[in-house]
Short mmCIF file of C-alpha atoms (C1' of nucleotides) in Angstrom, two decimals:
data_model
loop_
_atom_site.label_atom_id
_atom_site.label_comp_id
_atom_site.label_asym_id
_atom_site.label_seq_id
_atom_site.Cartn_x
_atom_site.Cartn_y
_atom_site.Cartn_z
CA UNK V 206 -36.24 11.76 -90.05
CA UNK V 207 -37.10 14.85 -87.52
CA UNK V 208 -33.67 16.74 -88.73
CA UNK V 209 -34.63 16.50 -91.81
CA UNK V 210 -37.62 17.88 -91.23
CA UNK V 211 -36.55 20.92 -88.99
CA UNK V 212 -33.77 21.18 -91.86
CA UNK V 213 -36.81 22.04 -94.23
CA UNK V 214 -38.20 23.97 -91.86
CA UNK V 215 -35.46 26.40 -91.68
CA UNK V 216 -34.80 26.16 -95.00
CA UNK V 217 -38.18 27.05 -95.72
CA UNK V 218 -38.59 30.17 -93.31
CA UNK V 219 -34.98 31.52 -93.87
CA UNK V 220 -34.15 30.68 -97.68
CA UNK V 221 -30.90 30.01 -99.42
CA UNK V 222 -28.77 29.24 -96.28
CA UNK V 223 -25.14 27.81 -96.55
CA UNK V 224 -24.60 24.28 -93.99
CA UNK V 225 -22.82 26.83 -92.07
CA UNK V 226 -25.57 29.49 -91.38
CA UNK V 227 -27.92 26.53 -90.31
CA UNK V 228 -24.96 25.28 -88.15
CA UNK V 229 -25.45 28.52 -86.45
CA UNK V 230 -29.08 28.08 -86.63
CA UNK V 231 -29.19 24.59 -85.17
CA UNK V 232 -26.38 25.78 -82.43
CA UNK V 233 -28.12 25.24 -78.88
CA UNK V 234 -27.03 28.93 -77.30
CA UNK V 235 -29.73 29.94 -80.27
CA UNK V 236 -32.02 27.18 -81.05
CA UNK V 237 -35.65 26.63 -78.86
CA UNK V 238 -36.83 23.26 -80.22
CA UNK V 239 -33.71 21.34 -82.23
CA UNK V 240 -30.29 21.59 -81.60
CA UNK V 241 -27.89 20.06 -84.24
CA UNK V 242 -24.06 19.82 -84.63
CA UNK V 243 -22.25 20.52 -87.63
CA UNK V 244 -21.09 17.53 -88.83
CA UNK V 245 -25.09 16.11 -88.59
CA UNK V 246 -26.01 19.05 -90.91
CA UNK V 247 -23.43 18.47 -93.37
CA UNK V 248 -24.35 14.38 -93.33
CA UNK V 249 -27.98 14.98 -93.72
CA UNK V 250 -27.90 17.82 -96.07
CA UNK V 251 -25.71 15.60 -98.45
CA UNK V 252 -28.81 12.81 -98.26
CA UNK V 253 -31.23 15.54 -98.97
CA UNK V 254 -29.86 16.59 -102.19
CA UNK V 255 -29.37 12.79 -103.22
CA UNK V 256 -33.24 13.08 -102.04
CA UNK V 257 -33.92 15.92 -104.38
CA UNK V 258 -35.24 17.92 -101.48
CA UNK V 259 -33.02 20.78 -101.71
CA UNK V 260 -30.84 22.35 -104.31
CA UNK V 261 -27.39 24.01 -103.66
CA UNK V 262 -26.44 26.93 -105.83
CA UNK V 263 -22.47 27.42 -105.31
CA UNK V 264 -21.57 30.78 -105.02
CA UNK V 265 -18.01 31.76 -105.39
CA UNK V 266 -16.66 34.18 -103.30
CA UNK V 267 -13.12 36.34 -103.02
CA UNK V 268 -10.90 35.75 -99.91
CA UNK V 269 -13.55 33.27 -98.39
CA UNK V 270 -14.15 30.07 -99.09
CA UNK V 271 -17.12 29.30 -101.74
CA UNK V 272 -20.26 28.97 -100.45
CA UNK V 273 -22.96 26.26 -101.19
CA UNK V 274 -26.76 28.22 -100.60
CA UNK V 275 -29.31 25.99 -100.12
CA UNK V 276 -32.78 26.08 -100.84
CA UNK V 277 -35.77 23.73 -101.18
CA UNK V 278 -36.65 22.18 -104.50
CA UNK V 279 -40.28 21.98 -104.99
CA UNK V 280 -40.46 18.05 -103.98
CA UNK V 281 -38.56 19.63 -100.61
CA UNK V 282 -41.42 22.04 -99.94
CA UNK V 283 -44.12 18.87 -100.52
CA UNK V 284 -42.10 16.95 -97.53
CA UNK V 285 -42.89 19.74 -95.71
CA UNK V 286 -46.26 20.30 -96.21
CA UNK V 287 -46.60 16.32 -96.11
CA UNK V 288 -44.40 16.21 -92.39
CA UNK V 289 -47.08 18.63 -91.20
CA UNK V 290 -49.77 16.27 -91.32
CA UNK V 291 -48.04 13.41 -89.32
CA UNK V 292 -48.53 13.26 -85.50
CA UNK V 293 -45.21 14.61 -84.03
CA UNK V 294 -43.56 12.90 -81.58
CA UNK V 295 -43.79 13.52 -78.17
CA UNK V 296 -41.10 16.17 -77.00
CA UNK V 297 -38.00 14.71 -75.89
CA UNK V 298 -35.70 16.49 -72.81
CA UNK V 299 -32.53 15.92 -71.95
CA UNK V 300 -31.39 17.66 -68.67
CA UNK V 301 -28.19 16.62 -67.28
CA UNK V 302 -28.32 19.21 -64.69
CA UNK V 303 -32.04 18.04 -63.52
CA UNK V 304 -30.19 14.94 -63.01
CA UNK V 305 -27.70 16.24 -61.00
CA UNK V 306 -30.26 18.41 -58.83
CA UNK V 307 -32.33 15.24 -58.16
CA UNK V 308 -29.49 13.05 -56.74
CA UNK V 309 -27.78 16.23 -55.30
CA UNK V 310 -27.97 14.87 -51.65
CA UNK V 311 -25.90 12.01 -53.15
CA UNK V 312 -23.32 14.33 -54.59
CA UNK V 313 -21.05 17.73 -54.20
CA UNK V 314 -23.75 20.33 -53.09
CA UNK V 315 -21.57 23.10 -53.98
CA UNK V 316 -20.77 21.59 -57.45
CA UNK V 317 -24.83 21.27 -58.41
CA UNK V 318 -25.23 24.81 -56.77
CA UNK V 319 -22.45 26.39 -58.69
CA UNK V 320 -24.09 24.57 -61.69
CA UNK V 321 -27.55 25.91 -61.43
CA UNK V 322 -25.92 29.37 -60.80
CA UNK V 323 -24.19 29.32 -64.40
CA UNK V 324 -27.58 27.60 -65.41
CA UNK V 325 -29.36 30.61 -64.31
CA UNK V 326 -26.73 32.82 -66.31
CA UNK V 327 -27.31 30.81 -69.19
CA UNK V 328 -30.85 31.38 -69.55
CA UNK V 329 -30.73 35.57 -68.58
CA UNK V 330 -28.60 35.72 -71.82
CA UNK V 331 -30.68 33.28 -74.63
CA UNK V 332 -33.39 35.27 -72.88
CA UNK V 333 -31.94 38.24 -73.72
CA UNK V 334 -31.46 37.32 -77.52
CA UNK V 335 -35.16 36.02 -77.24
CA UNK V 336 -36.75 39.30 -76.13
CA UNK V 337 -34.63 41.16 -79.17
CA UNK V 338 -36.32 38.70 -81.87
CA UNK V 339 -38.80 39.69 -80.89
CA UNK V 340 -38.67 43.04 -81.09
CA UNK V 341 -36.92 42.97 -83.93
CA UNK V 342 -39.98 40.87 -85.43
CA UNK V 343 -42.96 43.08 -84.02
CA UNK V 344 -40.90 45.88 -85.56
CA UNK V 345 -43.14 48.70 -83.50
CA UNK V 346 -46.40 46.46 -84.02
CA UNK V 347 -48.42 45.97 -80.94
CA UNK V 348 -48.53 41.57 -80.44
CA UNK V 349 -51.95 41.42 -80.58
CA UNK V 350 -51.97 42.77 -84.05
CA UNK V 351 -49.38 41.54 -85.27
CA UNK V 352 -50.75 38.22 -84.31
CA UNK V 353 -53.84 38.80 -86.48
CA UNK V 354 -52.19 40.95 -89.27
CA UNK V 355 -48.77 39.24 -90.25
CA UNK V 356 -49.20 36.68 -92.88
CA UNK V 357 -46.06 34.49 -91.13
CA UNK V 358 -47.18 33.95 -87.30
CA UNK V 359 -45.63 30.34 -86.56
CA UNK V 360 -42.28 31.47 -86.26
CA UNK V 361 -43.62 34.02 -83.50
CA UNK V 362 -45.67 31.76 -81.59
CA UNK V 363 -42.80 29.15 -81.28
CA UNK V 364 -40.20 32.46 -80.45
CA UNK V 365 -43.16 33.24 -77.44
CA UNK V 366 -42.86 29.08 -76.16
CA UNK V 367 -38.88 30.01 -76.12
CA UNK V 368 -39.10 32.99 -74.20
CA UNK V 369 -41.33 31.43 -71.56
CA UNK V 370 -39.02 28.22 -71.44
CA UNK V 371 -36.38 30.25 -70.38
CA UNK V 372 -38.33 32.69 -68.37
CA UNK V 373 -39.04 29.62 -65.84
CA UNK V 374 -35.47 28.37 -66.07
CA UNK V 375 -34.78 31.59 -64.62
CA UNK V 376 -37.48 31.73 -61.74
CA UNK V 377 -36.68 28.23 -60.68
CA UNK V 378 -33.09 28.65 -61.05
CA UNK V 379 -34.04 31.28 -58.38
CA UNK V 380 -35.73 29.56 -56.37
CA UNK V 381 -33.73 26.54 -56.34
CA UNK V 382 -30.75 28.88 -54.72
CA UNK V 383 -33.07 30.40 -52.40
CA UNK V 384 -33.60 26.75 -50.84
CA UNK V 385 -30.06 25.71 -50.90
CA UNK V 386 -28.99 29.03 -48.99
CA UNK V 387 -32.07 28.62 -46.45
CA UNK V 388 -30.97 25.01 -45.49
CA UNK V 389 -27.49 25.96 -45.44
CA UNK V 390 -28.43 28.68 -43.10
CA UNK V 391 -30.50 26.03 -40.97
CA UNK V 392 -27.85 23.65 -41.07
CA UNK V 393 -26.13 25.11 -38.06
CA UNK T 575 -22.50 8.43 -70.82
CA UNK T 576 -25.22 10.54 -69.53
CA UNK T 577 -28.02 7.70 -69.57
CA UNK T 578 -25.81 6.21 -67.16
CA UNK T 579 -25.92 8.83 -65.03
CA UNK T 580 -29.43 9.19 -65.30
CA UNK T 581 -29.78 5.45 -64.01
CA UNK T 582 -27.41 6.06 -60.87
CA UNK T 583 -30.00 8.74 -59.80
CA UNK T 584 -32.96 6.64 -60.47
CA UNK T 585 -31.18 3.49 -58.39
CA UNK T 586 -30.17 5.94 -56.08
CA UNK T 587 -33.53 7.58 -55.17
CA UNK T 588 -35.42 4.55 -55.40
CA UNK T 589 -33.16 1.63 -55.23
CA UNK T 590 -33.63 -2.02 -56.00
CA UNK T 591 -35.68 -1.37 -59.14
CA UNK T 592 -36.22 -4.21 -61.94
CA UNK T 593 -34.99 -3.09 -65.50
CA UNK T 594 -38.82 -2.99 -66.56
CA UNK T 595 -39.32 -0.47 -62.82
CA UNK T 596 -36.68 1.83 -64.61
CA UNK T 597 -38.72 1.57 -67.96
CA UNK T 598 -41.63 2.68 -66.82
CA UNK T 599 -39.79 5.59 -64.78
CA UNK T 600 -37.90 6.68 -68.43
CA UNK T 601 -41.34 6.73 -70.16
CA UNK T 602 -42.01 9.60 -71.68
CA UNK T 603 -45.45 10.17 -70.19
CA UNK T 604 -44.06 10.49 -67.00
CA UNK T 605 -40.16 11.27 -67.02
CA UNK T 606 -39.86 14.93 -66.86
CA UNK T 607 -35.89 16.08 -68.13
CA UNK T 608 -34.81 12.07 -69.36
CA UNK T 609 -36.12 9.43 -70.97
CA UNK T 610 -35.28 6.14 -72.45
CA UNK T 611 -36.64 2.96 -73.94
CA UNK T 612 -36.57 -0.22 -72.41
CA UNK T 613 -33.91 -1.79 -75.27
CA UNK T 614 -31.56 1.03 -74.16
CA UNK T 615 -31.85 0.65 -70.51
CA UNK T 616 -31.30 -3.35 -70.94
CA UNK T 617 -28.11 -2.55 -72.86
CA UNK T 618 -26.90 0.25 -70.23
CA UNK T 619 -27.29 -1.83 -67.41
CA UNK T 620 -25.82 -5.21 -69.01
CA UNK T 621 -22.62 -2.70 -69.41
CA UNK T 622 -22.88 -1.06 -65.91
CA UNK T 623 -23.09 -4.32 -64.42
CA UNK T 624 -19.88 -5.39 -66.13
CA UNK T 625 -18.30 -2.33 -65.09
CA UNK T 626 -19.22 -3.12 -61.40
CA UNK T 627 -21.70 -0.09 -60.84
CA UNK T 628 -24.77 -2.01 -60.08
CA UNK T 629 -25.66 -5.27 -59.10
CA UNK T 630 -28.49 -7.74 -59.47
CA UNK T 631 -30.21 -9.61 -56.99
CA UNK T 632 -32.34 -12.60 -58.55
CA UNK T 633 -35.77 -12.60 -57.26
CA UNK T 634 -37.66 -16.17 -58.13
CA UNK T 635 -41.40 -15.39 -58.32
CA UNK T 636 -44.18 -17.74 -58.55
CA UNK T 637 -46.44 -17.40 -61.57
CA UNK T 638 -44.29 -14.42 -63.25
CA UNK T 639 -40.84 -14.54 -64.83
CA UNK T 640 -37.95 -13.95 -62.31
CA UNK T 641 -36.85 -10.57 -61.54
CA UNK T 642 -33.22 -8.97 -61.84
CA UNK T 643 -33.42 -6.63 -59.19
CA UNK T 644 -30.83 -3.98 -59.45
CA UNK T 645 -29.09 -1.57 -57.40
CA UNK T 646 -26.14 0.69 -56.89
CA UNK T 647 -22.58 -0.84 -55.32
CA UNK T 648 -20.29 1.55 -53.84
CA UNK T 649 -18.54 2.08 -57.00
CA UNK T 650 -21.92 3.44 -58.60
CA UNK T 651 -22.14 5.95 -55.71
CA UNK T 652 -19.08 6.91 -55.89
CA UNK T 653 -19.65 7.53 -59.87
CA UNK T 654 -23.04 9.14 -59.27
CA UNK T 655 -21.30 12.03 -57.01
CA UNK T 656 -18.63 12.29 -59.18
CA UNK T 657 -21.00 13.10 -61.89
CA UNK T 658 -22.61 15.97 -59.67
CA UNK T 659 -19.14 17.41 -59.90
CA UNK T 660 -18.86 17.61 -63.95
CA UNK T 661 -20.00 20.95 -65.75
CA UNK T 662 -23.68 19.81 -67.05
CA UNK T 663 -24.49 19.80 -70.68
CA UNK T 664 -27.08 22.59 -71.98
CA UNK T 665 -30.38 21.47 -71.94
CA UNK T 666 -31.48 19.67 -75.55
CA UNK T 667 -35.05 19.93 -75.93
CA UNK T 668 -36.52 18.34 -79.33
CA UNK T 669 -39.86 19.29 -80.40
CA UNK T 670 -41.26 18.11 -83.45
CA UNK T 671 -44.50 20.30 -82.70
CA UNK T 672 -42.29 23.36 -82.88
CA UNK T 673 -41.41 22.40 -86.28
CA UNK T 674 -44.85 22.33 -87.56
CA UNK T 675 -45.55 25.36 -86.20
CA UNK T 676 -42.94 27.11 -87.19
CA UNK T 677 -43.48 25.94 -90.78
CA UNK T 678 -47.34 26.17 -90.56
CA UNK T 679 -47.87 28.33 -92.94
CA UNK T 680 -46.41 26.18 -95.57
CA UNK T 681 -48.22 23.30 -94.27
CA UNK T 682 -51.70 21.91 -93.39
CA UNK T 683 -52.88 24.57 -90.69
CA UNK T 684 -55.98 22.17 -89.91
CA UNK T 685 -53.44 19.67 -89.05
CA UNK T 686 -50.97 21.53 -86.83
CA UNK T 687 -54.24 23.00 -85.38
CA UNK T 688 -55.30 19.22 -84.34
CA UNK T 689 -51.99 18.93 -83.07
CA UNK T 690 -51.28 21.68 -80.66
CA UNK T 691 -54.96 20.23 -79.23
CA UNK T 692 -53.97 16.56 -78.86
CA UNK T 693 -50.41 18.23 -77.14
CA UNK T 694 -52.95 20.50 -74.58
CA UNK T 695 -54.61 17.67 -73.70
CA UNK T 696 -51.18 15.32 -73.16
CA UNK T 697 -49.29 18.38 -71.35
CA UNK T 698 -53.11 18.24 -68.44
CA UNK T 699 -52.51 15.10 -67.71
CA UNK T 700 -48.73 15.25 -67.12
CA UNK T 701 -49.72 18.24 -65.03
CA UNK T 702 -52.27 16.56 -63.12
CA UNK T 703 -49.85 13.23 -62.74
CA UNK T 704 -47.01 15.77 -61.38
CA UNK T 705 -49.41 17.46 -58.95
CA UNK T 706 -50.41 14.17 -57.59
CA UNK T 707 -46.86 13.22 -57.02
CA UNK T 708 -46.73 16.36 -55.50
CA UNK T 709 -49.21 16.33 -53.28
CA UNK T 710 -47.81 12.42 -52.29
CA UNK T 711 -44.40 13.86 -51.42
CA UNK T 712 -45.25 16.74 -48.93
CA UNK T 713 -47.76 15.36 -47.15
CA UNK T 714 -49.57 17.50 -45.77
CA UNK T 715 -46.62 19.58 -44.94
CA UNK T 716 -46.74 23.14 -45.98
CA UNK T 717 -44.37 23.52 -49.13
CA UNK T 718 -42.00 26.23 -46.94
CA UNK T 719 -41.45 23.89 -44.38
CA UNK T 720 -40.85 20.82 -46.30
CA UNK T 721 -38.25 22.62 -48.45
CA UNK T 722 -36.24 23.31 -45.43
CA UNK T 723 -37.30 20.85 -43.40
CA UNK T 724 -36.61 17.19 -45.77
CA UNK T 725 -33.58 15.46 -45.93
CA UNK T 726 -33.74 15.13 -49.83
CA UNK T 727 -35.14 18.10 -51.64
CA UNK T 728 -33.63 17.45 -55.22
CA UNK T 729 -36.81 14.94 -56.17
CA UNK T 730 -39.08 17.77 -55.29
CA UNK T 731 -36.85 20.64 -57.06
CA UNK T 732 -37.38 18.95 -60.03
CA UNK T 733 -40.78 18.02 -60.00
CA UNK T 734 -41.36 21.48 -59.79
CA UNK T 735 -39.50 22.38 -63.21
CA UNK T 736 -41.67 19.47 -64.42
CA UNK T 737 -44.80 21.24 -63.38
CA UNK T 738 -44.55 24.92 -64.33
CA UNK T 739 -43.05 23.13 -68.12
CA UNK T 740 -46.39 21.46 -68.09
CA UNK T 741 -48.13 24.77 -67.16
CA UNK T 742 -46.46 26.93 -69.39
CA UNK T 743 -47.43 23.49 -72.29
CA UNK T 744 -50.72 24.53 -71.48
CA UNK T 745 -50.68 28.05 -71.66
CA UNK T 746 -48.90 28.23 -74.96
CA UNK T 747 -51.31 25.85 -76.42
CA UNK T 748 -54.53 27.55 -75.60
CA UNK T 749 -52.84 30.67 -76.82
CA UNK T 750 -51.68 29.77 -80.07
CA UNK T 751 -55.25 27.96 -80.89
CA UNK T 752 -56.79 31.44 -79.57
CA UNK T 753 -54.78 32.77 -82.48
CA UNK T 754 -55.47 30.66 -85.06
CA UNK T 755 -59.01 30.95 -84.05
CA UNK T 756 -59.18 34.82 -84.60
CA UNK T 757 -57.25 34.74 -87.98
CA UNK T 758 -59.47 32.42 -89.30
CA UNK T 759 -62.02 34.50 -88.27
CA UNK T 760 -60.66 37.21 -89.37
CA UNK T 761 -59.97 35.74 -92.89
CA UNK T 762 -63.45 35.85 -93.94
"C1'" DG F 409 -61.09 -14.66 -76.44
"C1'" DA F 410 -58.89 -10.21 -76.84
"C1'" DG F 411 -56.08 -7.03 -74.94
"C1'" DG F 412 -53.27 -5.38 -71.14
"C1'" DT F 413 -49.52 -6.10 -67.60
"C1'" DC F 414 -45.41 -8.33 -65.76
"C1'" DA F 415 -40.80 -9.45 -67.16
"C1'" DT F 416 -37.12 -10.61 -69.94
"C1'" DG F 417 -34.37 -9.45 -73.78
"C1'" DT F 418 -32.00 -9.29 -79.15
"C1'" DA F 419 -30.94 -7.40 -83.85
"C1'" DA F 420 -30.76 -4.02 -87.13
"C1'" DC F 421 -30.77 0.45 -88.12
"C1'" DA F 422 -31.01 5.53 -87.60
"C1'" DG F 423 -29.43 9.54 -85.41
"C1'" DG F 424 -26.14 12.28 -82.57
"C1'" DT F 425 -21.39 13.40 -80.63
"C1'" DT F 426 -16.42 14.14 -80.65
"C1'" DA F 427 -12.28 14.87 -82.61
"C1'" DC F 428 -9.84 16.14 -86.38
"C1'" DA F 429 -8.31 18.70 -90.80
"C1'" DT F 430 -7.75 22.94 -93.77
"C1'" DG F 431 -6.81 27.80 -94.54
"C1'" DA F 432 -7.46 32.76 -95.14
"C1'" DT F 433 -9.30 36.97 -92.76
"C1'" DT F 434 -10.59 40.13 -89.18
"C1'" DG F 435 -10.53 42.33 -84.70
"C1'" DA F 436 -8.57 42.94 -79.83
"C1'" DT Z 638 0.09 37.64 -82.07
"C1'" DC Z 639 -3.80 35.28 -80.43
"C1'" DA Z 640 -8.37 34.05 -80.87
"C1'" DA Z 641 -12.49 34.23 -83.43
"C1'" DT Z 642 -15.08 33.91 -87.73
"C1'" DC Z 643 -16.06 32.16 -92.30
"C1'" DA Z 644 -16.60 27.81 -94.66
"C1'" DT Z 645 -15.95 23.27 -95.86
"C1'" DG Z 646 -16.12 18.58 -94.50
"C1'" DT Z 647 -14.55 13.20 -92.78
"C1'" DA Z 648 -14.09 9.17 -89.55
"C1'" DA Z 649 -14.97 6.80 -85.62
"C1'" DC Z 650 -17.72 6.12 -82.11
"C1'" DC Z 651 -21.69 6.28 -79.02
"C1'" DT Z 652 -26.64 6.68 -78.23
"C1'" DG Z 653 -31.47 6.10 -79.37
"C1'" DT Z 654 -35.32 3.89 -82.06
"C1'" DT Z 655 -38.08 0.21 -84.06
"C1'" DA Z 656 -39.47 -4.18 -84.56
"C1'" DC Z 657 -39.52 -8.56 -82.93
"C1'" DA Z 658 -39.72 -12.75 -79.63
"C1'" DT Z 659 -41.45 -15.30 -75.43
"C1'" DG Z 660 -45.03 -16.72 -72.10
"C1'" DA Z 661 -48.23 -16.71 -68.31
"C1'" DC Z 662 -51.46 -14.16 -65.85
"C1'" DC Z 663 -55.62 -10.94 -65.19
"C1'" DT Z 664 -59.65 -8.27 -66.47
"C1'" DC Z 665 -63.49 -7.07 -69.57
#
DNA sequence: GAGGTCATGTAACAGGTTACATGATTGA
DNA sequence: TCAATCATGTAACCTGTTACATGACCTC
């Protein structure tokens, strides 16, 4: 049920959006909170119209394939209001690279090291992209009032828990090296 | 395949765990980058057992059912470091709060308001669980030392990236109340 | 005596991943 | 000319969730 909800979400911050531009949306190099693949979009969207949540407009276009633009049909906008009222479920991590740091004195050292070096390169560049939403959203506005002043905050606040996510990526990514290199050092 | 892996670490750090040990160590209240529930981890290890990667030792106890307890055979170590050696998947986070407050203002902001609090209070006491472990691990040794010092550091690496997620939990929340606090105020 | 913990699981279903297929256009 | 982008999807498979079942013990 939680796509479809972030599906509405989207849908309902963004407005008339092809499965494709949500594809890009839900891509994890972009996405802070839900990551989704193509061919999930596609199923789910096709369940939501059957659902009467959202309403595709097909727009023909030259030297492209035609598009289908999505947007929420009133009943769509009352799941969303409705979703906001449920508890949400607690959030869910998957780390395959925590895994491999925890049982790294079981493994290849170098391998896990090399990993949490192209970790660490991973993060500089969504942060990166993070820092320019932002900017691009404060649009010369100091945060504090835009904060108060802008009709449309949530989007902000969950583009500030992104930012810090991968801001201690980074620092532990860091720091993480720094201990590998020290005991390498004390090794010998 | 990546629950499996997840498994090999957990035998691996802790070894000769019961299937209902590894539940309560893929809980989400306490699990920091994996989690699973106990149907999943029953059906993983039924299939790593065929597969030769763990075995089970039979423990008859008085007065409670018997135990399976498991742990890794040479083939399961040998799978576990290979795994350290395969290019990790990005990090999939899912958070269904994130949603709601990205979409708040088409929802019920006295809802998501209630929610960020109940997820404040849930992100303290992971904190305060993590610290303990913390505190457990070194000892009484000075952090510096340990991380040089200790045979296995990966544990402790990661239960640091589970603390400052908790941290930064709590700093976000108290933040984004603050701000729904002043524009309500300021609404009036 | 009610609810929690220890300890095992199964069945049905929902959600997510991987691989494939098509085909024109645009930029290096 | 090679790869990327726009734009659609399908099929098969794997993973994760929910609900249920059993039964004795321990604590309030």
């Amino acid at each position: 049920m939680a796509l479809q909800d972030a599906i509405l979400a989207a849908l309902a911050d963004g407005s008339e959006s092809s499965g494709y531009d949500l594809a890009k949306a839900f891509d994890y190099a972009v996405a802070n909170f839900w990551t989704a693949t193509p061919a999930q979009l596609y199923r789910e969207l096709e369940k939501m119209q059957d659902e009467g949540l959202v309403a595709a407009r097909v727009v023909a276009q030259e030297k492209r394939p035609n598009k289908r633009l999505l947007s929420l049909t009133k009943a769509g906008r009352k799941a969303l209001h409705e979703f906001t009222t449920r508890d949400p479920k607690p959030t869910a991590i998957r780390d395959e690279l925590l895994i491999q740091v925890d049982a790294m004195e079981h493994g290849d050292l170098a391998s896990v090291k090399a990993h949490i070096e192209a970790r660490l390169a991973i993060a500089e560049q969504k942060l990166a992209y993070y820092k320019k939403s932002r900017e691009r959203s404060l649009d010369g506005c100091s945060e504090e009032d835009f904060l108060v002043e802008e009709e449309r905050v949530g989007p902000y606040l969950t583009l500030l828990r992104g930012i810090s996510f991968e801001q201690e990526n980074i620092r532990w990514a860091k720091l993480a090296l720094k201990v590998l290199a020290k005991r390498e050092a004390a090794r010998r």
